[in-house]
mmCIF file of N, CA and C in Angstrom:
data_model
loop_
_atom_site.group_PDB
_atom_site.id
_atom_site.type_symbol
_atom_site.label_atom_id
_atom_site.label_comp_id
_atom_site.label_asym_id
_atom_site.label_seq_id
_atom_site.Cartn_x
_atom_site.Cartn_y
_atom_site.Cartn_z
ATOM 1 N N MET A 1 -28.562 36.900 -23.225
ATOM 2 C CA MET A 1 -27.335 37.641 -22.923
ATOM 3 C C MET A 1 -26.686 37.051 -21.665
ATOM 4 N N SER A 2 -25.422 36.803 -21.727
ATOM 5 C CA SER A 2 -24.690 36.234 -20.602
ATOM 6 C C SER A 2 -24.191 37.348 -19.687
ATOM 7 N N GLU A 3 -24.510 37.224 -18.399
ATOM 8 C CA GLU A 3 -24.026 38.198 -17.431
ATOM 9 C C GLU A 3 -23.072 37.499 -16.472
ATOM 10 N N ARG A 4 -21.990 38.165 -16.163
ATOM 11 C CA ARG A 4 -21.010 37.612 -15.233
ATOM 12 C C ARG A 4 -21.243 38.211 -13.859
ATOM 13 N N ILE A 5 -20.974 37.420 -12.855
ATOM 14 C CA ILE A 5 -21.128 37.904 -11.490
ATOM 15 C C ILE A 5 -20.033 38.921 -11.189
ATOM 16 N N ARG A 6 -20.404 39.932 -10.402
ATOM 17 C CA ARG A 6 -19.457 40.965 -9.995
ATOM 18 C C ARG A 6 -19.536 41.107 -8.482
ATOM 19 N N PHE A 7 -18.433 41.485 -7.876
ATOM 20 C CA PHE A 7 -18.381 41.651 -6.423
ATOM 21 C C PHE A 7 -17.893 43.049 -6.066
ATOM 22 N N HIS A 8 -18.419 43.556 -4.953
ATOM 23 C CA HIS A 8 -17.904 44.785 -4.358
ATOM 24 C C HIS A 8 -17.537 44.424 -2.924
ATOM 25 N N LEU A 9 -16.273 44.622 -2.573
ATOM 26 C CA LEU A 9 -15.775 44.248 -1.255
ATOM 27 C C LEU A 9 -15.498 45.490 -0.421
ATOM 28 N N ASP A 10 -15.973 45.479 0.830
ATOM 29 C CA ASP A 10 -15.705 46.633 1.682
ATOM 30 C C ASP A 10 -14.324 46.512 2.322
ATOM 31 N N GLU A 11 -13.961 47.518 3.123
ATOM 32 C CA GLU A 11 -12.593 47.577 3.647
ATOM 33 C C GLU A 11 -12.298 46.502 4.681
ATOM 34 N N ASN A 12 -13.300 45.747 5.111
ATOM 35 C CA ASN A 12 -13.079 44.672 6.071
ATOM 36 C C ASN A 12 -12.593 43.384 5.407
ATOM 37 N N VAL A 13 -12.565 43.357 4.095
ATOM 38 C CA VAL A 13 -12.112 42.183 3.360
ATOM 39 C C VAL A 13 -10.648 42.394 2.961
ATOM 40 N N ASP A 14 -9.843 41.396 3.220
ATOM 41 C CA ASP A 14 -8.420 41.470 2.893
ATOM 42 C C ASP A 14 -8.241 41.764 1.398
ATOM 43 N N PRO A 15 -7.429 42.768 1.044
ATOM 44 C CA PRO A 15 -7.199 43.101 -0.364
ATOM 45 C C PRO A 15 -6.682 41.919 -1.190
ATOM 46 N N ALA A 16 -6.036 40.951 -0.553
ATOM 47 C CA ALA A 16 -5.540 39.779 -1.271
ATOM 48 C C ALA A 16 -6.681 38.973 -1.877
ATOM 49 N N ILE A 17 -7.872 39.037 -1.269
ATOM 50 C CA ILE A 17 -9.020 38.320 -1.824
ATOM 51 C C ILE A 17 -9.421 38.942 -3.157
ATOM 52 N N ALA A 18 -9.481 40.272 -3.215
ATOM 53 C CA ALA A 18 -9.804 40.950 -4.473
ATOM 54 C C ALA A 18 -8.765 40.613 -5.533
ATOM 55 N N LEU A 19 -7.507 40.627 -5.159
ATOM 56 C CA LEU A 19 -6.430 40.294 -6.098
ATOM 57 C C LEU A 19 -6.595 38.874 -6.633
ATOM 58 N N GLY A 20 -6.870 37.950 -5.745
ATOM 59 C CA GLY A 20 -7.047 36.565 -6.160
ATOM 60 C C GLY A 20 -8.233 36.389 -7.091
ATOM 61 N N LEU A 21 -9.353 37.034 -6.786
ATOM 62 C CA LEU A 21 -10.530 36.947 -7.655
ATOM 63 C C LEU A 21 -10.234 37.539 -9.030
ATOM 64 N N ARG A 22 -9.535 38.648 -9.040
ATOM 65 C CA ARG A 22 -9.190 39.285 -10.319
ATOM 66 C C ARG A 22 -8.300 38.380 -11.171
ATOM 67 N N ARG A 23 -7.432 37.629 -10.538
ATOM 68 C CA ARG A 23 -6.565 36.690 -11.278
ATOM 69 C C ARG A 23 -7.382 35.639 -12.018
ATOM 70 N N TYR A 24 -8.570 35.353 -11.500
ATOM 71 C CA TYR A 24 -9.467 34.399 -12.153
ATOM 72 C C TYR A 24 -10.459 35.082 -13.091
ATOM 73 N N GLY A 25 -10.248 36.375 -13.343
ATOM 74 C CA GLY A 25 -11.085 37.101 -14.289
ATOM 75 C C GLY A 25 -12.410 37.574 -13.735
ATOM 76 N N ILE A 26 -12.552 37.576 -12.414
ATOM 77 C CA ILE A 26 -13.801 38.017 -11.793
ATOM 78 C C ILE A 26 -13.744 39.526 -11.580
ATOM 79 N N ASN A 27 -14.813 40.196 -11.935
ATOM 80 C CA ASN A 27 -14.913 41.643 -11.801
ATOM 81 C C ASN A 27 -15.128 41.995 -10.329
ATOM 82 N N VAL A 28 -14.171 42.693 -9.740
ATOM 83 C CA VAL A 28 -14.225 43.046 -8.321
ATOM 84 C C VAL A 28 -13.888 44.518 -8.155
ATOM 85 N N THR A 29 -14.699 45.216 -7.365
ATOM 86 C CA THR A 29 -14.334 46.557 -6.914
ATOM 87 C C THR A 29 -14.177 46.501 -5.401
ATOM 88 N N THR A 30 -13.401 47.415 -4.871
ATOM 89 C CA THR A 30 -13.247 47.517 -3.422
ATOM 90 C C THR A 30 -13.536 48.949 -3.003
ATOM 91 N N THR A 31 -13.791 49.116 -1.730
ATOM 92 C CA THR A 31 -14.060 50.476 -1.244
ATOM 93 C C THR A 31 -12.878 51.388 -1.504
ATOM 94 N N ASN A 32 -11.660 50.847 -1.430
ATOM 95 C CA ASN A 32 -10.475 51.665 -1.717
ATOM 96 C C ASN A 32 -10.427 52.062 -3.191
ATOM 97 N N ASP A 33 -10.806 51.137 -4.091
ATOM 98 C CA ASP A 33 -10.792 51.427 -5.529
ATOM 99 C C ASP A 33 -11.696 52.609 -5.873
ATOM 100 N N VAL A 34 -12.841 52.650 -5.245
ATOM 101 C CA VAL A 34 -13.855 53.656 -5.608
ATOM 102 C C VAL A 34 -13.977 54.762 -4.558
ATOM 103 N N GLU A 35 -12.973 54.831 -3.678
ATOM 104 C CA GLU A 35 -12.853 55.885 -2.670
ATOM 105 C C GLU A 35 -14.082 55.980 -1.768
ATOM 106 N N LEU A 36 -14.542 54.820 -1.273
ATOM 107 C CA LEU A 36 -15.674 54.789 -0.349
ATOM 108 C C LEU A 36 -15.263 54.292 1.041
ATOM 109 N N ARG A 37 -13.972 54.263 1.301
ATOM 110 C CA ARG A 37 -13.495 53.780 2.600
ATOM 111 C C ARG A 37 -14.138 54.582 3.724
ATOM 112 N N THR A 38 -14.569 53.902 4.752
ATOM 113 C CA THR A 38 -15.231 54.425 5.953
ATOM 114 C C THR A 38 -16.667 54.897 5.704
ATOM 115 N N GLN A 39 -17.177 54.714 4.492
ATOM 116 C CA GLN A 39 -18.558 55.112 4.219
ATOM 117 C C GLN A 39 -19.523 54.057 4.754
ATOM 118 N N SER A 40 -20.740 54.473 5.016
ATOM 119 C CA SER A 40 -21.751 53.589 5.589
ATOM 120 C C SER A 40 -22.163 52.502 4.608
ATOM 121 N N ASP A 41 -22.809 51.478 5.147
ATOM 122 C CA ASP A 41 -23.329 50.403 4.292
ATOM 123 C C ASP A 41 -24.341 50.946 3.296
ATOM 124 N N GLU A 42 -25.118 51.937 3.698
ATOM 125 C CA GLU A 42 -26.110 52.524 2.802
ATOM 126 C C GLU A 42 -25.448 53.172 1.588
ATOM 127 N N ILE A 43 -24.347 53.861 1.806
ATOM 128 C CA ILE A 43 -23.622 54.489 0.700
ATOM 129 C C ILE A 43 -22.984 53.422 -0.181
ATOM 130 N N GLN A 44 -22.455 52.370 0.439
ATOM 131 C CA GLN A 44 -21.884 51.263 -0.334
ATOM 132 C C GLN A 44 -22.968 50.635 -1.217
ATOM 133 N N LEU A 45 -24.143 50.411 -0.647
ATOM 134 C CA LEU A 45 -25.250 49.814 -1.395
ATOM 135 C C LEU A 45 -25.695 50.724 -2.551
ATOM 136 N N ALA A 46 -25.738 52.026 -2.301
ATOM 137 C CA ALA A 46 -26.100 52.963 -3.369
ATOM 138 C C ALA A 46 -25.106 52.879 -4.510
ATOM 139 N N PHE A 47 -23.814 52.765 -4.209
ATOM 140 C CA PHE A 47 -22.802 52.603 -5.257
ATOM 141 C C PHE A 47 -23.052 51.324 -6.045
ATOM 142 N N ILE A 48 -23.305 50.236 -5.336
ATOM 143 C CA ILE A 48 -23.534 48.942 -5.997
ATOM 144 C C ILE A 48 -24.727 49.010 -6.922
ATOM 145 N N GLN A 49 -25.811 49.628 -6.457
ATOM 146 C CA GLN A 49 -27.008 49.731 -7.272
ATOM 147 C C GLN A 49 -26.763 50.602 -8.504
ATOM 148 N N GLU A 50 -26.041 51.680 -8.332
ATOM 149 C CA GLU A 50 -25.739 52.577 -9.454
ATOM 150 C C GLU A 50 -24.834 51.883 -10.478
ATOM 151 N N ALA A 51 -23.870 51.117 -9.987
ATOM 152 C CA ALA A 51 -22.924 50.420 -10.881
ATOM 153 C C ALA A 51 -23.552 49.181 -11.516
ATOM 154 N N GLN A 52 -24.636 48.730 -10.957
ATOM 155 C CA GLN A 52 -25.329 47.507 -11.393
ATOM 156 C C GLN A 52 -24.410 46.323 -11.365
#
């Protein structure tokens, strides 16, 4: 089974980077997309693990 790489970017990453990656078909979520802005790294990691 082929798996594609996915990225989760926190609020310290310029939103233009997520936009650019998406233009190339890369699956990207951001803290703003999933309403995790200002949340701790631990909460971000829990989201990533849950989303796989």
